[in-house]
Amino acid sequence: MTPAIAERLHVAVIMDGNGRWATARGLPRIAGHRRGAVTVERIVEAAARLEVGTLTLYALSADNWRRPAEEIDALMGLFDRYLQQQLPRCLEHGIRFSLMGRRDRLPRTLAARAEIGERVTKDGDALHLRLAIDYSAREAIWLAAERLAREVDPSRETFERAVRSGRGVPVNVPDVDLLIRTGGEQRLSDFLLWESAYAELWFTDTKWPDFGEAEFAKALDDFKNRDRRYGGLSELAMEAGPSGPAMRRG
């Protein structure tokens, strides 16, 4: 019996390298984004097969609005087409879809399609697919502080729920277990800062269009061999006792 979504891994991915992949081939940057959309399909299918519970994909940060208007317009059209094509498949295969980030700056058709997709797939239990568009973790934390500013004695739990809710984001999502970034960079880029406090990080030079199921599975295998101590001691160190090896910070 497959465990419930909340009991399975939460994998977050910073899908980086689309533009550089295209430029290296003498193609316009949007060609890399189109190829990246194909990779999204492959990885979503792989995540469902590999029993990942939640897959959060960073598609567009709030800072990406600084890019040329032509690229942004092309991306919005690509997002809309992706949802149009893939939401019926999500419904068919029991995949729940959620959109993260601001919606007021998105084209109305895209925001409306996402809302419909969220509503019709809300009972999916094979995988929770979350797409982050116009998302900023700092803004989510700031919004939470703003909401709780008038409360006399807000608890950490109340604050955390406010952070997770962001702009309509479902709150019943577990913390990130594994955060993958493609494209060679090694930074979080304002992505899920609160939820990734104890995430294991996995970086690869492979650009997103070339990232496939084999490398995704490799990242998951590497994660399984990590010693996640959450600030405590590993079982090995506990067995060794005070005279054992010096404690590493986790």
Short mmCIF file of N, CA and C in Angstrom, two decimals, residues 140-151 159:
data_model
loop_
_atom_site.label_atom_id
_atom_site.label_comp_id
_atom_site.label_asym_id
_atom_site.label_seq_id
_atom_site.Cartn_x
_atom_site.Cartn_y
_atom_site.Cartn_z
N ALA A 140 6.93 35.62 1.06
CA ALA A 140 6.04 34.76 1.83
C ALA A 140 6.26 34.96 3.33
N ILE A 141 7.51 35.09 3.74
CA ILE A 141 7.83 35.31 5.16
C ILE A 141 7.38 36.70 5.59
N TRP A 142 7.59 37.69 4.72
CA TRP A 142 7.16 39.04 5.03
C TRP A 142 5.64 39.13 5.16
N LEU A 143 4.92 38.50 4.27
CA LEU A 143 3.47 38.48 4.34
C LEU A 143 2.98 37.85 5.64
N ALA A 144 3.66 36.77 6.05
CA ALA A 144 3.29 36.11 7.30
C ALA A 144 3.48 37.05 8.49
N ALA A 145 4.61 37.77 8.51
CA ALA A 145 4.86 38.71 9.59
C ALA A 145 3.82 39.83 9.59
N GLU A 146 3.47 40.28 8.41
CA GLU A 146 2.48 41.36 8.27
C GLU A 146 1.10 40.91 8.79
N ARG A 147 0.73 39.67 8.47
CA ARG A 147 -0.57 39.15 8.90
C ARG A 147 -0.64 39.00 10.42
N LEU A 148 0.49 38.62 11.02
CA LEU A 148 0.48 38.35 12.45
C LEU A 148 0.85 39.56 13.30
N ALA A 149 1.15 40.68 12.66
CA ALA A 149 1.63 41.86 13.39
C ALA A 149 0.61 42.37 14.40
N ARG A 150 -0.69 42.17 14.11
CA ARG A 150 -1.73 42.69 15.00
C ARG A 150 -2.11 41.70 16.10
N GLU A 151 -1.56 40.50 16.06
CA GLU A 151 -1.88 39.51 17.09
C GLU A 151 -1.07 39.80 18.36
N PHE A 159 2.59 31.36 12.96
CA PHE A 159 3.46 32.02 12.00
C PHE A 159 3.82 31.08 10.86
#
